[in-house]
XYZ file of C-alpha atoms in Angstrom:
626
model
C 124.836 328.928 -30.781
C 121.450 328.963 -28.659
C 118.044 327.795 -30.204
C 116.069 331.215 -30.395
C 112.941 331.652 -30.681
C 109.786 331.338 -28.241
C 107.071 328.703 -28.192
C 104.177 330.589 -28.770
C 104.496 332.497 -31.595
C 101.414 335.938 -32.166
C 103.733 338.693 -34.408
C 100.932 342.015 -34.583
C 101.379 341.704 -37.981
C 100.217 338.821 -40.269
C 98.209 337.899 -36.505
C 94.325 337.492 -38.173
C 93.890 336.223 -42.433
C 91.059 337.804 -44.462
C 88.443 334.698 -44.980
C 85.098 335.157 -46.380
C 82.734 335.160 -43.137
C 80.264 332.979 -44.278
C 77.870 334.781 -42.003
C 78.274 338.174 -43.025
C 75.706 339.768 -45.274
C 75.974 339.016 -48.567
C 73.201 340.239 -50.100
C 71.392 337.325 -51.874
C 67.864 337.976 -50.076
C 68.001 341.285 -50.747
C 64.773 341.527 -52.839
C 62.624 339.511 -50.095
C 61.965 342.689 -48.233
C 63.341 345.906 -49.867
C 61.533 345.932 -53.119
C 57.990 346.105 -52.135
C 56.125 349.143 -50.872
C 56.103 351.134 -48.126
C 54.018 349.436 -45.144
C 55.678 346.254 -45.879
C 59.097 347.605 -44.731
C 56.566 348.614 -41.822
C 56.204 345.185 -40.329
C 59.907 343.690 -41.661
C 61.440 343.392 -37.955
C 60.969 342.464 -34.057
C 58.502 344.476 -31.788
C 59.512 344.487 -27.993
C 55.760 343.380 -27.679
C 55.860 339.958 -29.764
C 52.352 339.168 -29.223
C 50.658 342.974 -30.314
C 53.056 342.901 -33.179
C 51.524 340.084 -33.951
C 47.600 341.017 -33.665
C 48.510 344.258 -35.767
C 50.167 342.097 -38.566
C 46.685 339.750 -37.749
C 44.271 342.955 -38.989
C 47.124 343.801 -41.845
C 46.574 340.338 -43.747
C 42.705 341.060 -42.765
C 42.055 344.480 -44.270
C 44.498 343.879 -46.865
C 42.763 340.796 -47.945
C 39.829 342.938 -48.167
C 40.493 345.616 -50.180
C 42.624 343.575 -52.637
C 39.232 341.187 -52.831
C 37.903 344.788 -54.279
C 40.050 344.830 -56.541
C 43.183 347.276 -55.121
C 46.896 346.930 -56.825
C 48.301 347.855 -54.360
C 46.782 346.104 -51.227
C 46.785 342.818 -53.765
C 51.201 343.736 -53.742
C 51.501 344.230 -50.096
C 49.329 341.789 -49.360
C 51.842 338.797 -51.609
C 54.650 340.350 -50.095
C 53.300 339.704 -46.908
C 52.637 336.159 -47.258
C 55.816 336.370 -49.476
C 57.388 337.269 -46.236
C 55.389 334.465 -44.121
C 56.771 331.703 -46.010
C 53.138 331.549 -47.502
C 54.656 330.773 -51.648
C 51.078 329.550 -52.441
C 49.117 332.359 -51.484
C 51.170 335.377 -52.124
C 51.718 334.353 -55.692
C 48.051 334.893 -57.364
C 48.027 338.019 -55.580
C 51.892 339.032 -57.265
C 50.399 337.903 -60.439
C 47.974 339.693 -60.304
C 49.408 342.809 -59.335
C 51.709 342.777 -61.609
C 49.562 341.703 -64.243
C 47.890 345.531 -63.143
C 51.525 347.340 -63.356
C 52.566 347.262 -60.048
C 56.516 347.047 -60.175
C 56.899 346.060 -56.627
C 54.548 343.247 -57.116
C 57.187 342.215 -60.197
C 60.062 342.209 -58.444
C 58.894 340.265 -55.275
C 56.979 338.243 -57.660
C 60.443 337.353 -59.169
C 61.166 336.790 -55.326
C 58.695 334.112 -55.161
C 59.497 331.647 -58.216
C 63.657 331.792 -57.759
C 63.325 329.868 -54.305
C 60.883 327.691 -55.861
C 63.844 327.064 -58.353
C 62.614 328.840 -61.458
C 65.759 330.725 -61.508
C 65.184 332.150 -64.954
C 61.182 333.261 -65.145
C 62.058 334.736 -62.586
C 64.973 336.601 -63.775
C 62.411 337.304 -66.866
C 59.788 339.162 -63.949
C 62.726 340.860 -62.551
C 63.675 342.329 -65.985
C 60.106 343.706 -66.840
C 60.806 345.482 -62.257
C 63.929 346.936 -62.862
C 63.017 348.143 -66.712
C 60.160 349.770 -64.762
C 62.384 351.232 -62.181
C 63.059 349.144 -59.976
C 66.685 349.302 -58.089
C 66.640 346.227 -56.092
C 65.068 344.223 -59.296
C 67.486 345.414 -61.310
C 70.471 344.073 -58.035
C 68.594 340.280 -57.855
C 69.125 341.061 -62.089
C 72.887 341.640 -61.688
C 73.120 339.025 -59.030
C 71.185 337.182 -61.269
C 73.441 337.435 -64.126
C 77.052 337.051 -62.184
C 76.095 334.020 -60.683
C 75.952 332.551 -64.527
C 79.375 334.512 -64.880
C 77.495 337.867 -67.413
C 79.778 339.909 -66.252
C 78.863 342.436 -68.198
C 75.415 342.013 -67.880
C 75.608 341.818 -64.214
C 77.594 345.012 -64.206
C 75.123 346.922 -66.108
C 71.557 346.102 -63.815
C 74.183 346.296 -60.445
C 74.850 349.099 -61.598
C 71.392 350.928 -62.062
C 70.716 349.069 -58.984
C 73.981 351.215 -56.804
C 72.791 354.936 -59.288
C 69.088 354.647 -57.863
C 70.375 354.797 -54.875
C 69.869 351.428 -54.046
C 72.303 349.583 -51.339
C 73.102 346.665 -52.171
C 73.546 347.079 -55.009
C 75.868 348.933 -54.434
C 77.775 346.825 -52.495
C 77.296 343.645 -55.058
C 78.754 346.980 -57.938
C 81.990 347.006 -55.660
C 82.505 342.884 -54.995
C 82.321 342.968 -58.711
C 84.296 345.223 -59.511
C 86.771 344.839 -56.618
C 86.778 340.304 -58.429
C 87.952 341.843 -61.171
C 90.561 344.693 -60.242
C 88.220 347.198 -60.781
C 90.663 351.093 -59.086
C 86.108 351.944 -59.108
C 85.109 349.111 -56.702
C 86.618 351.575 -54.114
C 84.046 354.833 -54.596
C 80.772 352.050 -54.216
C 82.215 350.093 -51.313
C 82.013 353.269 -49.104
C 78.728 354.225 -51.080
C 77.073 351.057 -49.181
C 78.985 351.596 -46.526
C 78.114 354.693 -45.801
C 74.293 354.113 -46.222
C 74.764 351.441 -42.862
C 76.063 348.471 -44.836
C 78.376 346.706 -42.484
C 79.903 343.895 -44.453
C 80.805 347.110 -46.749
C 82.778 348.647 -43.417
C 84.684 346.082 -43.380
C 85.577 345.427 -45.961
C 86.193 349.257 -46.780
C 87.983 349.964 -43.724
C 90.165 346.442 -44.989
C 91.545 347.510 -48.139
C 92.720 350.385 -46.384
C 94.462 348.768 -43.860
C 95.907 346.740 -46.467
C 97.598 350.215 -48.147
C 98.642 351.949 -45.451
C 101.963 350.707 -45.285
C 102.426 351.043 -49.067
C 101.988 354.842 -49.212
C 103.441 357.960 -47.542
C 103.843 358.101 -44.127
C 101.191 360.932 -43.533
C 99.177 359.693 -46.216
C 99.379 355.840 -44.844
C 98.403 357.654 -41.365
C 96.171 358.640 -43.054
C 94.303 355.058 -43.923
C 94.953 353.675 -40.830
C 92.933 356.107 -39.091
C 90.131 356.330 -41.876
C 90.922 352.067 -41.410
C 89.732 352.822 -37.846
C 86.854 354.527 -38.115
C 85.218 351.822 -41.061
C 86.748 348.772 -38.807
C 84.168 350.443 -34.761
C 81.082 351.745 -37.187
C 81.098 347.537 -38.734
C 82.477 346.838 -35.341
C 79.537 348.720 -33.812
C 76.411 346.894 -36.228
C 77.746 343.208 -35.143
C 80.156 342.698 -36.895
C 82.742 340.287 -35.721
C 85.609 339.519 -38.075
C 86.173 343.623 -37.954
C 85.407 344.072 -33.851
C 88.886 341.963 -33.904
C 90.977 343.503 -36.199
C 89.734 347.169 -34.578
C 90.614 345.133 -30.956
C 94.383 344.729 -33.604
C 95.229 348.210 -33.404
C 93.785 349.088 -30.001
C 95.877 346.717 -28.822
C 98.917 347.462 -30.928
C 98.781 351.390 -30.448
C 98.404 350.423 -26.515
C 94.553 351.169 -25.488
C 94.770 347.556 -23.717
C 91.047 347.627 -21.842
C 88.795 348.751 -25.077
C 91.443 346.357 -27.079
C 89.538 343.457 -24.967
C 86.499 344.889 -24.655
C 86.456 344.265 -28.606
C 88.317 341.493 -28.444
C 85.695 339.812 -26.199
C 81.902 340.807 -28.823
C 84.034 338.628 -31.656
C 84.833 335.928 -29.567
C 81.157 335.695 -28.060
C 80.316 335.983 -31.258
C 82.621 332.543 -32.038
C 85.147 334.620 -34.024
C 87.988 332.731 -32.992
C 91.173 334.722 -33.111
C 89.909 336.847 -31.314
C 89.571 334.704 -28.260
C 93.459 333.150 -29.182
C 93.907 337.074 -28.835
C 92.167 337.693 -25.405
C 94.021 335.460 -24.076
C 96.649 336.811 -24.775
C 95.083 339.757 -23.199
C 94.228 338.148 -20.088
C 98.251 336.619 -19.901
C 100.414 339.091 -20.281
C 97.733 340.385 -17.553
C 98.514 338.036 -15.293
C 95.503 336.138 -15.233
C 96.400 332.678 -16.738
C 93.672 331.170 -15.445
C 91.182 333.521 -17.949
C 93.502 333.284 -20.728
C 93.500 329.082 -20.840
C 89.515 329.706 -20.814
C 90.000 331.732 -24.039
C 92.493 329.731 -25.378
C 90.939 326.759 -25.107
C 87.704 328.341 -26.229
C 89.917 328.849 -29.684
C 91.669 326.022 -30.207
C 88.333 324.297 -29.951
C 87.429 326.281 -33.098
C 90.611 324.690 -34.761
C 92.473 327.749 -34.347
C 96.363 326.701 -34.128
C 97.767 329.982 -32.192
C 96.022 328.822 -29.378
C 96.610 325.489 -29.483
C 100.739 326.679 -29.099
C 99.320 328.748 -26.630
C 98.424 326.072 -24.333
C 101.003 323.966 -25.545
C 103.813 326.932 -24.017
C 101.153 326.916 -20.210
C 101.658 323.086 -19.991
C 104.987 322.898 -20.832
C 106.216 325.908 -18.118
C 104.265 323.590 -15.604
C 106.264 320.723 -16.236
C 102.418 318.468 -17.851
C 105.397 317.612 -20.908
C 102.614 315.411 -22.029
C 99.546 318.346 -22.385
C 101.936 320.615 -24.068
C 102.685 318.145 -26.752
C 99.399 316.996 -27.429
C 98.670 321.016 -27.700
C 101.492 321.328 -30.228
C 100.122 318.244 -32.662
C 96.602 319.659 -32.343
C 98.163 323.112 -33.799
C 100.250 321.184 -36.833
C 96.770 319.182 -37.933
C 95.507 322.201 -37.617
C 98.008 323.790 -40.176
C 100.221 325.889 -37.871
C 103.398 325.052 -38.461
C 104.819 326.584 -34.992
C 103.449 323.501 -33.783
C 106.110 321.474 -35.279
C 107.707 324.173 -34.342
C 106.843 323.510 -30.924
C 107.373 319.426 -30.911
C 111.359 319.676 -32.107
C 111.495 322.635 -29.050
C 109.901 319.908 -26.420
C 111.635 317.239 -27.657
C 115.002 319.322 -27.928
C 114.491 319.743 -23.928
C 113.806 316.552 -23.797
C 117.184 314.720 -24.726
C 114.913 313.425 -27.745
C 117.365 314.500 -30.141
C 116.425 312.518 -33.324
C 112.965 313.640 -32.947
C 113.509 316.694 -32.145
C 115.714 316.785 -35.509
C 112.635 315.453 -37.101
C 109.890 317.330 -35.810
C 112.762 320.840 -36.817
C 113.441 319.282 -40.334
C 109.501 319.039 -40.879
C 109.029 322.556 -40.088
C 111.688 323.467 -41.822
C 110.933 322.199 -44.933
C 107.509 323.411 -44.814
C 108.844 327.035 -44.687
C 109.712 328.098 -40.847
C 112.605 329.965 -41.200
C 113.154 329.716 -36.653
C 113.533 325.845 -37.473
C 115.519 325.933 -40.135
C 117.443 328.083 -38.044
C 117.403 325.263 -34.389
C 117.684 322.457 -37.431
C 120.675 323.821 -37.655
C 122.024 324.101 -34.369
C 121.254 320.661 -34.419
C 123.099 318.861 -37.193
C 126.168 321.141 -36.312
C 126.056 320.608 -32.492
C 126.118 316.819 -33.967
C 129.166 317.301 -35.379
C 127.611 317.901 -39.848
C 128.543 320.792 -41.240
C 128.109 320.402 -44.134
C 124.385 319.184 -43.929
C 124.385 322.173 -40.941
C 125.098 324.905 -43.857
C 122.106 324.868 -46.374
C 119.831 325.168 -42.988
C 121.544 327.811 -42.078
C 121.517 330.473 -45.422
C 118.510 328.797 -45.306
C 116.730 329.954 -42.448
C 118.550 333.377 -42.967
C 117.990 334.242 -46.807
C 114.148 333.945 -44.951
C 114.685 336.754 -42.523
C 116.081 335.040 -39.146
C 118.768 337.267 -37.485
C 119.823 334.844 -35.502
C 120.894 332.249 -38.607
C 122.198 334.999 -39.872
C 124.712 335.376 -36.800
C 125.160 331.771 -37.004
C 126.368 331.358 -40.974
C 128.788 334.202 -38.938
C 130.222 332.283 -36.513
C 130.316 329.286 -38.816
C 132.143 330.954 -41.951
C 134.364 333.079 -39.707
C 135.697 329.125 -37.424
C 135.906 327.824 -41.380
C 138.319 330.817 -42.030
C 135.570 333.033 -44.241
C 136.650 336.235 -42.022
C 134.984 338.066 -45.582
C 131.212 335.842 -45.818
C 131.082 335.832 -41.980
C 131.364 339.071 -42.123
C 129.082 340.391 -44.859
C 126.523 337.876 -42.089
C 127.724 339.755 -39.226
C 126.830 342.455 -40.473
C 123.257 341.373 -41.977
C 122.275 340.303 -38.308
C 123.191 343.801 -36.974
C 121.779 345.808 -39.538
C 118.683 343.350 -37.849
C 119.366 344.924 -33.751
C 121.502 341.118 -33.122
C 124.107 342.837 -30.818
C 126.433 339.949 -30.523
C 126.443 339.836 -34.263
C 127.377 343.656 -34.555
C 130.179 343.444 -31.787
C 131.782 340.631 -34.348
C 131.523 343.344 -37.108
C 132.922 345.630 -35.561
C 136.133 343.459 -34.149
C 136.135 342.723 -38.353
C 135.641 346.155 -39.325
C 138.304 346.609 -36.560
C 141.036 344.105 -37.066
C 140.354 345.360 -41.344
C 141.643 349.186 -40.512
C 138.213 350.711 -40.870
C 137.226 352.561 -37.818
C 134.515 354.517 -39.116
C 132.745 351.008 -39.826
C 134.271 349.620 -36.237
C 132.910 352.517 -34.162
C 129.321 351.981 -35.483
C 129.285 348.967 -35.148
C 131.002 349.056 -30.923
C 128.277 351.809 -30.948
C 125.008 349.221 -31.786
C 127.284 346.860 -29.777
C 127.038 348.783 -26.548
C 123.891 350.222 -26.857
C 122.247 346.611 -27.446
C 123.118 345.577 -23.549
C 126.794 344.848 -24.409
C 129.916 344.720 -22.085
C 132.931 343.797 -24.405
C 130.307 345.880 -26.913
C 130.946 349.269 -24.361
C 134.928 347.923 -23.500
C 136.163 347.783 -26.938
C 133.979 350.941 -28.362
C 135.708 352.683 -24.746
C 139.345 351.533 -26.285
C 139.022 352.616 -29.395
C 137.605 356.275 -27.689
C 140.486 356.088 -26.211
C 143.211 355.675 -27.938
C 142.618 359.030 -29.993
C 142.603 361.047 -26.564
C 145.357 363.278 -27.214
C 147.282 362.865 -23.691
C 145.546 365.178 -20.417
C 148.181 366.806 -18.173
C 148.977 365.007 -14.920
C 146.828 365.313 -11.294
C 147.791 367.360 -8.781
C 146.831 367.168 -5.747
C 143.987 370.144 -4.845
C 142.815 370.443 -8.295
C 139.187 370.415 -9.447
C 138.883 366.333 -10.525
C 137.832 366.613 -14.174
C 134.846 365.638 -16.207
C 133.874 361.986 -17.616
C 135.107 361.687 -20.919
C 132.999 359.148 -22.945
C 134.969 356.876 -23.383
C 135.207 356.870 -19.397
C 131.580 356.542 -19.108
C 131.347 353.645 -21.452
C 134.390 352.067 -19.689
C 131.699 352.534 -16.510
C 128.842 350.835 -18.550
C 131.577 347.076 -18.884
C 132.113 347.841 -16.144
C 129.126 347.975 -14.092
C 128.689 344.771 -16.122
C 130.971 342.738 -14.544
C 133.727 343.585 -17.576
C 136.856 342.884 -15.437
C 139.268 344.939 -18.026
C 137.109 347.322 -17.687
C 136.482 347.613 -14.362
C 140.179 347.740 -13.871
C 140.464 350.895 -16.176
C 137.891 352.366 -14.916
C 140.287 352.256 -11.624
C 142.799 354.385 -13.117
C 141.056 356.411 -14.995
C 139.890 357.813 -11.245
C 143.731 357.658 -10.689
C 143.780 359.736 -12.518
C 141.611 362.659 -12.345
C 142.457 361.783 -7.828
C 140.640 359.614 -6.843
C 141.569 357.251 -4.376
C 138.020 355.889 -3.675
C 136.385 355.340 -6.591
C 140.450 353.917 -8.130
C 139.637 350.912 -4.965
C 136.587 350.399 -5.418
C 137.656 348.874 -9.225
C 140.225 347.664 -8.451
C 138.965 346.120 -5.905
C 135.476 344.846 -7.419
C 138.210 343.691 -10.534
C 140.859 341.814 -8.244
C 138.489 340.170 -6.609
C 136.001 338.565 -10.067
C 139.940 336.775 -10.458
C 141.212 339.993 -13.042
C 145.623 340.263 -12.384
C 145.430 343.139 -13.107
C 143.218 345.074 -11.434
C 144.879 342.874 -7.559
C 148.243 344.455 -8.283
C 146.517 347.766 -9.061
C 144.634 348.015 -6.293
C 147.947 346.707 -4.738
C 150.036 349.788 -5.851
C 146.926 351.511 -4.243
C 147.236 350.497 -0.599
C 150.761 349.976 -0.772
C 151.487 354.667 -1.504
C 148.271 354.748 1.049
C 150.455 353.253 3.774
C 148.641 349.188 3.966
C 151.358 347.399 2.795
C 150.397 343.835 4.335
C 147.561 344.186 2.264
C 148.934 345.140 -0.476
C 151.788 342.048 -0.367
C 148.193 339.699 -0.082
C 147.073 341.688 -3.422
C 150.588 340.882 -5.359
C 150.691 338.047 -4.169
C 147.008 336.931 -5.830
C 148.329 337.889 -8.648
C 152.058 336.873 -9.243
C 149.943 333.722 -8.377
C 148.136 334.189 -11.614
C 151.040 334.846 -13.822
C 151.138 338.522 -13.503
C 155.325 339.817 -13.531
C 155.128 342.972 -11.809
C 153.628 341.211 -8.786
C 155.839 338.834 -8.208
C 158.802 341.697 -8.906
C 157.517 344.275 -6.272
C 157.507 340.536 -3.457
C 160.628 340.311 -4.634
C 161.550 343.797 -3.590
C 159.421 343.734 -0.658
C 161.423 341.308 0.732
C 164.754 342.507 -0.130
C 164.375 345.087 1.733
C 163.102 343.340 4.725
C 165.663 340.962 4.568
C 163.620 338.504 3.430
C 166.449 337.527 1.212
C 165.830 333.467 0.749
C 162.006 334.803 -0.374
C 162.515 337.279 -1.944
C 164.907 335.894 -4.526
C 162.654 333.624 -5.206
C 159.920 336.194 -6.504
C 162.528 336.789 -8.616
C 163.561 333.519 -9.598
C 159.412 333.613 -11.057
C 159.299 337.609 -12.146
C 162.146 336.566 -14.734
C 160.171 333.686 -15.625
C 156.390 335.388 -16.035
C 158.478 338.999 -18.100
C 157.666 341.071 -19.777
C 161.228 341.530 -21.158
C 162.318 344.749 -18.814
C 160.972 342.640 -16.486
C 162.899 339.667 -16.700
C 166.105 341.575 -16.692
C 165.388 344.107 -13.997
C 164.057 339.913 -12.265
C 166.901 339.054 -13.023
C 169.438 341.825 -11.560
C 168.060 341.832 -8.227
C 167.916 338.115 -7.900
C 171.076 338.308 -9.221
C 171.903 340.553 -6.219
C 170.409 338.762 -3.509
C 172.046 335.405 -4.197
C 175.300 337.302 -3.963
C 173.906 338.405 -0.779
C 173.308 335.178 0.206
C 176.537 333.604 -0.316
C 178.342 336.849 0.978
């Protein structure tokens, strides 16, 4: 029972866990820039000529200030918004209050923003309400967020819906977030609205929702959802969403588009996404560049990625740097990755530190690591603690460990609990375990269920088991009707399926299969092929192969070489070979040697050989005494 499991675990499923990203859009400062006039929006952002933009802004401020002093309400509102954007709250407030008093709803919204920044949230909400009632979508969004922060979800939904229905993208996103939190099916609709209007976090979250729903749908619908999810990941990633870039890379990698996947992983990794740096490391390792892989793993591990720390540990372990490997495995464990404990157990086991290995395996097994539970059970079994091993095998097998299911079958079989053993063999076989399929096939064959036996033996043979291929061939061979004897000059018959399976086993060095392939070749009249397989089996230690090769050589007139192979077979306990030797020496007149081999043949049997050998021995004894 081998302890199975990679020292580094990175599956395509569960590779990336969704978590809130504090660096993404959340709409918290929505009202600051979006609720004023078009002139304010035109001043937002940077331009290639920053000095020119700053000069233009100063000129615009001066122009607006003159217009505001002349009583222009719009100028007051825009001037207040511009000063608010610059962080000049004291300068902005009188202008915003004056414009608000004159009925400007954008000014009322921005006055709410200003008061919120000063810490007067309740007063800010009052002004947002005034602006929202007057039709400001941005104010309705800000008011909805205010109510949600205070736990008043009905009021929050009302105002966020008002904002969203007026086309406010942040309002649509905030409404979708609220509905999703409540488990409302309408969340996806508003998330889609926000995503379609360019909200990158909405695009990412919509992609995640579709991606997670796809596996639960029928195949055509699931494929459609996955394709749509990929499109939204791509849109969010193109707008700089690092987590979307991570998941997009994972989709592309799974599809085999490794080069493009690497580009997205690199984009996300440069933006600080540790899991993307880890995944990029694995791509580089698979491409043969372990040095570059180590650089990205180191970066990810330093950012707290346990998987990357495990990868570094495995890399150093392969180089024989066990102390460094152990240090990284411990870092992985400290980062919350239970694979670190499992890998520490493997490392200790390889060094013969059994007690420490058991300690680490137990730690990982108690945390639910199924392969650690299997390894712990193997360790206990090797130490003679069968009672202690069984529950850990059971736990690992119930948790889905294929190796543990097979090992549990072996354990039960050794205890004579054949029915229970068969159940676990079949469970492991259904998950693709080749040796378990072989054992299940043998058990079913023993029970007389040839149909089930054939199914399992085909699985074993198809999985590369030489013994499985041989036993399958034997089963098929027994069903064949006897064919006509081959006549000299007749065309060689085509190979049957059973012979193809015999050959597959023979090619893997299975001696009995090699002998059987030789016999089938001889039956077809293909002496050269028969001799080749007999010789391969004989040189590998098969006494039947040596005996049959001797027969073939004798028929071809090479009796001296035939005698050599018969001696090898007889010395390995082959009775018929010993009888052949007795006959050869009797015919040559070497009666004492013939009598010796006749005695040997009568000892080895089987019964019919023993009877013939006894008669020959008696005849030779009489001849010698005459």
